PDB file of C-alpha atoms in Angstrom:
ATOM      1  CA  MET F   1     -28.669  13.487 -78.633  1.00  0.00           C
ATOM      2  CA  GLN F   2     -29.012  12.237 -75.064  1.00  0.00           C
ATOM      3  CA  VAL F   3     -30.133   8.825 -76.344  1.00  0.00           C
ATOM      4  CA  VAL F   4     -27.051   8.544 -78.555  1.00  0.00           C
ATOM      5  CA  GLU F   5     -24.759   9.434 -75.663  1.00  0.00           C
ATOM      6  CA  THR F   6     -26.477   6.917 -73.418  1.00  0.00           C
ATOM      7  CA  LEU F   7     -26.110   4.176 -76.037  1.00  0.00           C
ATOM      8  CA  GLN F   8     -22.422   5.094 -76.536  1.00  0.00           C
ATOM      9  CA  GLU F   9     -21.828   4.999 -72.765  1.00  0.00           C
ATOM     10  CA  LYS F  10     -23.400   1.553 -72.550  1.00  0.00           C
ATOM     11  CA  SER F  11     -21.245   0.353 -75.518  1.00  0.00           C
ATOM     12  CA  ASP F  12     -18.096   1.714 -73.812  1.00  0.00           C
ATOM     13  CA  GLU F  13     -19.074   0.076 -70.546  1.00  0.00           C
ATOM     14  CA  THR F  14     -19.499  -3.325 -72.330  1.00  0.00           C
ATOM     15  CA  ASN F  15     -16.119  -2.971 -74.068  1.00  0.00           C
ATOM     16  CA  ILE F  16     -14.357  -2.125 -70.762  1.00  0.00           C
ATOM     17  CA  GLN F  17     -15.953  -5.064 -69.038  1.00  0.00           C
ATOM     18  CA  ASN F  18     -14.881  -7.399 -71.832  1.00  0.00           C
ATOM     19  CA  ASN F  19     -11.290  -6.169 -71.790  1.00  0.00           C
ATOM     20  CA  LEU F  20     -10.943  -6.101 -67.987  1.00  0.00           C
ATOM     21  CA  GLU F  21      -9.090  -8.948 -66.322  1.00  0.00           C
ATOM     22  CA  GLU F  22     -11.248  -9.538 -63.304  1.00  0.00           C
ATOM     23  CA  LEU F  23      -9.374  -9.510 -59.988  1.00  0.00           C
ATOM     24  CA  GLN F  24     -10.320 -11.645 -57.068  1.00  0.00           C
ATOM     25  CA  THR F  25     -11.953  -9.872 -54.162  1.00  0.00           C
ATOM     26  CA  PRO F  26      -9.365  -9.444 -51.316  1.00  0.00           C
ATOM     27  CA  TYR F  27      -9.956 -11.667 -48.310  1.00  0.00           C
ATOM     28  CA  VAL F  28      -8.606 -12.065 -44.787  1.00  0.00           C
ATOM     29  CA  GLY F  29      -5.448 -14.153 -45.000  1.00  0.00           C
ATOM     30  CA  MET F  30      -4.564 -13.113 -48.578  1.00  0.00           C
ATOM     31  CA  LEU F  31      -0.757 -12.732 -48.898  1.00  0.00           C
ATOM     32  CA  PHE F  32       1.380 -10.250 -50.823  1.00  0.00           C
ATOM     33  CA  GLU F  33       5.144 -10.300 -51.250  1.00  0.00           C
ATOM     34  CA  THR F  34       5.585  -6.595 -50.744  1.00  0.00           C
ATOM     35  CA  LEU F  35       3.739  -3.575 -49.389  1.00  0.00           C
ATOM     36  CA  GLU F  36       3.711  -1.995 -52.862  1.00  0.00           C
ATOM     37  CA  GLU F  37       2.197  -5.196 -54.330  1.00  0.00           C
ATOM     38  CA  ALA F  38      -0.579  -5.046 -51.776  1.00  0.00           C
ATOM     39  CA  ARG F  39      -1.341  -1.380 -52.575  1.00  0.00           C
ATOM     40  CA  ASN F  40      -1.285  -1.987 -56.334  1.00  0.00           C
ATOM     41  CA  TYR F  41      -3.640  -4.885 -56.046  1.00  0.00           C
ATOM     42  CA  TYR F  42      -6.213  -3.017 -53.933  1.00  0.00           C
ATOM     43  CA  GLU F  43      -5.857   0.023 -56.165  1.00  0.00           C
ATOM     44  CA  ASN F  44      -6.483  -2.065 -59.278  1.00  0.00           C
ATOM     45  CA  TYR F  45      -9.383  -3.813 -57.499  1.00  0.00           C
ATOM     46  CA  GLY F  46     -10.801  -0.379 -56.781  1.00  0.00           C
ATOM     47  CA  ARG F  47     -10.553   0.580 -60.470  1.00  0.00           C
ATOM     48  CA  GLN F  48     -12.343  -2.619 -61.297  1.00  0.00           C
ATOM     49  CA  GLU F  49     -15.170  -2.047 -58.867  1.00  0.00           C
ATOM     50  CA  GLY F  50     -15.478   1.738 -59.342  1.00  0.00           C
ATOM     51  CA  PHE F  51     -13.768   3.458 -56.419  1.00  0.00           C
ATOM     52  CA  TRP F  52     -10.311   4.757 -55.576  1.00  0.00           C
ATOM     53  CA  ILE F  53      -8.272   4.339 -52.454  1.00  0.00           C
ATOM     54  CA  ARG F  54      -5.902   6.187 -50.137  1.00  0.00           C
ATOM     55  CA  ILE F  55      -3.712   5.378 -47.091  1.00  0.00           C
ATOM     56  CA  ARG F  56      -5.595   5.843 -43.834  1.00  0.00           C
ATOM     57  CA  SER F  57      -2.901   4.917 -41.307  1.00  0.00           C
ATOM     58  CA  SER F  58       0.339   3.038 -40.798  1.00  0.00           C
ATOM     59  CA  SER F  59       2.220   1.416 -37.909  1.00  0.00           C
ATOM     60  CA  ARG F  60       6.000   1.373 -37.687  1.00  0.00           C
ATOM     61  CA  THR F  61       8.686  -0.168 -35.517  1.00  0.00           C
ATOM     62  CA  ARG F  62       9.476   2.081 -32.544  1.00  0.00           C
ATOM     63  CA  TYR F  63      13.196   1.575 -32.590  1.00  0.00           C
ATOM     64  CA  GLY F  64      15.876   0.996 -35.150  1.00  0.00           C
ATOM     65  CA  THR F  65      14.801   0.914 -38.811  1.00  0.00           C
ATOM     66  CA  ASN F  66      11.382   2.576 -38.408  1.00  0.00           C
ATOM     67  CA  GLU F  67       9.920   0.081 -40.886  1.00  0.00           C
ATOM     68  CA  VAL F  68       6.200  -0.188 -41.662  1.00  0.00           C
ATOM     69  CA  THR F  69       4.634  -3.137 -39.882  1.00  0.00           C
ATOM     70  CA  SER F  70       1.041  -2.596 -40.885  1.00  0.00           C
ATOM     71  CA  ARG F  71      -0.976  -0.245 -43.124  1.00  0.00           C
ATOM     72  CA  GLN F  72      -4.629   0.459 -43.706  1.00  0.00           C
ATOM     73  CA  PHE F  73      -5.963   1.343 -47.154  1.00  0.00           C
ATOM     74  CA  VAL F  74      -9.475   2.761 -47.374  1.00  0.00           C
ATOM     75  CA  CYS F  75     -11.955   3.955 -49.951  1.00  0.00           C
ATOM     76  CA  ALA F  76     -11.446   7.597 -50.734  1.00  0.00           C
ATOM     77  CA  HIS F  77     -14.938   8.277 -49.417  1.00  0.00           C
ATOM     78  CA  GLN F  78     -13.940   7.067 -45.921  1.00  0.00           C
ATOM     79  CA  GLY F  79     -14.139   9.520 -43.023  1.00  0.00           C
ATOM     80  CA  LYS F  80     -15.890  12.845 -42.488  1.00  0.00           C
ATOM     81  CA  TYR F  81     -14.786  16.245 -43.650  1.00  0.00           C
ATOM     82  CA  VAL F  82     -13.301  18.352 -40.860  1.00  0.00           C
ATOM     83  CA  PRO F  83     -12.638  22.075 -41.499  1.00  0.00           C
ATOM     84  CA  GLU F  84      -8.987  23.134 -41.175  1.00  0.00           C
ATOM     85  CA  ASN F  85      -9.729  25.443 -38.235  1.00  0.00           C
ATOM     86  CA  LYS F  86     -11.202  22.512 -36.244  1.00  0.00           C
ATOM     87  CA  LYS F  87      -8.372  20.010 -36.808  1.00  0.00           C
ATOM     88  CA  HIS F  88      -6.096  19.179 -33.925  1.00  0.00           C
ATOM     89  CA  ASP F  89      -3.178  16.838 -33.498  1.00  0.00           C
ATOM     90  CA  ILE F  90      -4.872  13.744 -35.015  1.00  0.00           C
ATOM     91  CA  VAL F  91      -4.334  13.889 -38.761  1.00  0.00           C
ATOM     92  CA  GLU F  92      -4.575  11.101 -41.319  1.00  0.00           C
ATOM     93  CA  GLU F  93      -1.265  10.183 -42.981  1.00  0.00           C
ATOM     94  CA  SER F  94      -2.597  10.877 -46.466  1.00  0.00           C
ATOM     95  CA  ASP F  95      -3.938  14.257 -45.347  1.00  0.00           C
ATOM     96  CA  LYS F  96      -0.596  15.564 -44.068  1.00  0.00           C
ATOM     97  CA  ILE F  97       0.766  16.254 -47.508  1.00  0.00           C
ATOM     98  CA  GLU F  98      -2.433  18.112 -48.475  1.00  0.00           C
ATOM     99  CA  MET F  99      -2.260  20.200 -45.292  1.00  0.00           C
ATOM    100  CA  ASN F 100       1.357  21.173 -46.007  1.00  0.00           C
ATOM    101  CA  GLN F 101       0.438  22.140 -49.542  1.00  0.00           C
ATOM    102  CA  LYS F 102      -2.458  24.280 -48.290  1.00  0.00           C
ATOM    103  CA  SER F 103      -0.639  25.837 -45.380  1.00  0.00           C
ATOM    104  CA  LYS F 104      -0.521  29.284 -47.024  1.00  0.00           C
ATOM    105  CA  LYS F 105      -4.315  29.328 -47.589  1.00  0.00           C
ATOM    106  CA  LYS F 106      -6.675  30.954 -45.110  1.00  0.00           C
ATOM    107  CA  MET F 107      -7.972  28.793 -42.304  1.00  0.00           C
ATOM    108  CA  GLY F 108     -11.653  27.821 -42.458  1.00  0.00           C
ATOM    109  CA  LYS F 109     -11.941  28.199 -46.250  1.00  0.00           C
ATOM    110  CA  LYS F 110     -14.888  26.174 -47.487  1.00  0.00           C
ATOM    111  CA  CYS F 111     -14.143  23.378 -49.993  1.00  0.00           C
ATOM    112  CA  SER F 112     -15.853  20.387 -51.520  1.00  0.00           C
ATOM    113  CA  THR F 113     -15.263  16.917 -50.156  1.00  0.00           C
ATOM    114  CA  ILE F 114     -16.038  13.342 -51.210  1.00  0.00           C
ATOM    115  CA  LYS F 115     -15.843  11.936 -47.688  1.00  0.00           C
ATOM    116  CA  CYS F 116     -19.123  10.399 -46.569  1.00  0.00           C
ATOM    117  CA  GLY F 117     -18.196   7.876 -43.918  1.00  0.00           C
ATOM    118  CA  CYS F 118     -17.628   4.882 -46.214  1.00  0.00           C
ATOM    119  CA  GLU F 119     -16.203   1.948 -44.238  1.00  0.00           C
ATOM    120  CA  SER F 120     -14.697  -0.081 -47.115  1.00  0.00           C
ATOM    121  CA  SER F 121     -11.043  -0.808 -46.295  1.00  0.00           C
ATOM    122  CA  MET F 122      -8.205  -3.291 -46.361  1.00  0.00           C
ATOM    123  CA  TRP F 123      -5.694  -3.656 -43.502  1.00  0.00           C
ATOM    124  CA  ILE F 124      -2.439  -5.516 -44.057  1.00  0.00           C
ATOM    125  CA  VAL F 125       0.229  -6.669 -41.595  1.00  0.00           C
ATOM    126  CA  ARG F 126       3.861  -7.635 -42.213  1.00  0.00           C
ATOM    127  CA  ASP F 127       3.726 -11.407 -42.521  1.00  0.00           C
ATOM    128  CA  LYS F 128       4.401 -11.485 -46.204  1.00  0.00           C
ATOM    129  CA  TRP F 129       1.899  -8.623 -45.987  1.00  0.00           C
ATOM    130  CA  LYS F 130      -1.191 -10.569 -45.048  1.00  0.00           C
ATOM    131  CA  VAL F 131      -4.683  -9.118 -45.212  1.00  0.00           C
ATOM    132  CA  SER F 132      -5.895  -8.990 -41.624  1.00  0.00           C
ATOM    133  CA  VAL F 133      -9.134  -7.027 -42.102  1.00  0.00           C
ATOM    134  CA  PHE F 134     -11.159  -6.463 -45.234  1.00  0.00           C
ATOM    135  CA  LYS F 135     -14.480  -4.602 -45.689  1.00  0.00           C
ATOM    136  CA  ASP F 136     -16.059  -4.394 -49.132  1.00  0.00           C
ATOM    137  CA  THR F 137     -19.256  -2.483 -48.342  1.00  0.00           C
ATOM    138  CA  HIS F 138     -19.658   1.073 -49.707  1.00  0.00           C
ATOM    139  CA  ASN F 139     -22.302   3.622 -48.767  1.00  0.00           C
ATOM    140  CA  HIS F 140     -22.055   5.655 -51.953  1.00  0.00           C
ATOM    141  CA  LYS F 141     -22.505   5.215 -55.691  1.00  0.00           C
ATOM    142  CA  ILE F 142     -19.784   3.262 -57.473  1.00  0.00           C
ATOM    143  CA  VAL F 143     -18.245   4.751 -60.663  1.00  0.00           C
ATOM    144  CA  SER F 144     -19.632   3.035 -63.756  1.00  0.00           C
ATOM    145  CA  PRO F 145     -17.110   1.109 -65.985  1.00  0.00           C
ATOM    146  CA  ALA F 146     -17.519   3.620 -68.807  1.00  0.00           C
ATOM    147  CA  ARG F 147     -16.435   6.464 -66.523  1.00  0.00           C
ATOM    148  CA  ARG F 148     -13.651   4.728 -64.559  1.00  0.00           C
ATOM    149  CA  MET F 149     -10.881   6.090 -66.708  1.00  0.00           C
ATOM    150  CA  LYS F 150     -11.754   9.499 -65.258  1.00  0.00           C
ATOM    151  CA  MET F 151     -11.229   8.368 -61.672  1.00  0.00           C
ATOM    152  CA  LYS F 152      -8.518  10.022 -59.631  1.00  0.00           C
ATOM    153  CA  SER F 153      -6.522   6.774 -59.388  1.00  0.00           C
ATOM    154  CA  ASN F 154      -6.164   6.737 -63.206  1.00  0.00           C
ATOM    155  CA  LYS F 155      -4.804  10.252 -63.423  1.00  0.00           C
ATOM    156  CA  TYR F 156      -1.079  10.180 -63.678  1.00  0.00           C
ATOM    157  CA  MET F 157       1.612  11.725 -65.900  1.00  0.00           C
ATOM    158  CA  PRO F 158       4.070   9.504 -67.809  1.00  0.00           C
ATOM    159  CA  LYS F 159       7.735  10.199 -67.038  1.00  0.00           C
ATOM    160  CA  ALA F 160       8.400  11.471 -70.601  1.00  0.00           C
ATOM    161  CA  ALA F 161       5.503  13.965 -70.374  1.00  0.00           C
ATOM    162  CA  LYS F 162       6.582  15.054 -66.909  1.00  0.00           C
ATOM    163  CA  LYS F 163      10.140  15.665 -68.087  1.00  0.00           C
ATOM    164  CA  LEU F 164       8.914  17.679 -71.099  1.00  0.00           C
ATOM    165  CA  THR F 165       6.590  19.740 -68.861  1.00  0.00           C
ATOM    166  CA  GLU F 166       9.473  20.527 -66.530  1.00  0.00           C
ATOM    167  CA  THR F 167      11.502  21.651 -69.546  1.00  0.00           C
ATOM    168  CA  PHE F 168       8.716  23.965 -70.696  1.00  0.00           C
ATOM    169  CA  GLN F 169       8.455  25.467 -67.199  1.00  0.00           C
ATOM    170  CA  LYS F 170      12.207  25.953 -67.082  1.00  0.00           C
ATOM    171  CA  GLU F 171      12.074  27.878 -70.360  1.00  0.00           C
ATOM    172  CA  ASN F 172       9.003  29.855 -69.188  1.00  0.00           C
ATOM    173  CA  LEU F 173       6.877  28.331 -71.973  1.00  0.00           C
ATOM    174  CA  GLN F 174       3.157  27.901 -71.306  1.00  0.00           C
ATOM    175  CA  ILE F 175       1.885  24.445 -72.291  1.00  0.00           C
ATOM    176  CA  GLY F 176      -1.073  25.994 -74.091  1.00  0.00           C
ATOM    177  CA  LYS F 177       1.339  27.800 -76.483  1.00  0.00           C
ATOM    178  CA  VAL F 178       3.207  24.658 -77.545  1.00  0.00           C
ATOM    179  CA  CYS F 179       1.095  24.218 -80.690  1.00  0.00           C
ATOM    180  CA  SER F 180       2.032  27.692 -81.875  1.00  0.00           C
ATOM    181  CA  ILE F 181       5.589  26.512 -82.330  1.00  0.00           C
ATOM    182  CA  SER F 182       4.492  24.060 -84.990  1.00  0.00           C
ATOM    183  CA  VAL F 183       2.982  26.856 -87.119  1.00  0.00           C
ATOM    184  CA  GLY F 184       6.101  28.905 -87.269  1.00  0.00           C
ATOM    185  CA  GLN F 185       5.812  31.476 -84.489  1.00  0.00           C
ATOM    186  CA  THR F 186       9.138  32.523 -83.069  1.00  0.00           C
ATOM    187  CA  LEU F 187       9.623  32.200 -79.314  1.00  0.00           C
ATOM    188  CA  ASP F 188      12.593  32.993 -77.133  1.00  0.00           C
ATOM    189  CA  LEU F 189      13.750  29.408 -76.710  1.00  0.00           C
ATOM    190  CA  THR F 190      16.915  27.459 -77.356  1.00  0.00           C
ATOM    191  CA  VAL F 191      17.160  25.778 -80.774  1.00  0.00           C
ATOM    192  CA  GLU F 192      17.209  22.369 -79.133  1.00  0.00           C
ATOM    193  CA  ILE F 193      13.925  22.907 -77.326  1.00  0.00           C
ATOM    194  CA  VAL F 194      12.229  24.303 -80.446  1.00  0.00           C
ATOM    195  CA  ILE F 195      13.307  21.346 -82.638  1.00  0.00           C
ATOM    196  CA  THR F 196      12.269  18.783 -80.016  1.00  0.00           C
ATOM    197  CA  THR F 197       8.854  20.380 -79.581  1.00  0.00           C
ATOM    198  CA  CYS F 198       8.191  20.817 -83.311  1.00  0.00           C
ATOM    199  CA  GLY F 199       9.000  17.173 -83.851  1.00  0.00           C
ATOM    200  CA  MET F 200       6.160  16.228 -81.487  1.00  0.00           C
ATOM    201  CA  PHE F 201       3.579  18.096 -83.562  1.00  0.00           C
ATOM    202  CA  ASP F 202       4.994  17.427 -87.078  1.00  0.00           C
ATOM    203  CA  THR F 203       2.114  15.618 -88.855  1.00  0.00           C
ATOM    204  CA  ASN F 204       4.350  14.798 -91.865  1.00  0.00           C
ATOM    205  CA  ASN F 205       6.428  12.283 -89.854  1.00  0.00           C
TER     206      ASN F 205
END
């Protein structure tokens, strides 16, 4: 059984490599038209090479528009884990959202972390968003091509699915019970929601 799974994984890895449009390794002086284009490129490069990224820091204009003038993207393994009860005023930009979401949790709670001090990064500055610093050395295992679809950077919800999920939540319908609608169970929902959901699971269409 294990041999079969290994052979299947190697086959999947070969197929992914054949279908992947190889991206050029970023380099100092590389230009991007927009900040979003730079992020997307590095994110896609990470998918290609087997790692995912996050924003480490940004610089902005001090007066007026408060526009971003430079930004550093790093491998998600960059940095060292610091317990919540030992953090002070210096907080990474990408960590601020996580801290706000966890503000109600007890301080000092132990949790797993992927941070291991990896120094791979890309720093861009606003000159058509030019790469000013690029490091491509990782100190951890890279995700194999066959498993890259499971990386965090590939986990996203399409707009249609997100809208449908919000509708289920609004109607107090658990996602796990959606299939029960297709087999005729009566739930306290509006006719419109029931018809829409049944249509999704109708195998005769």
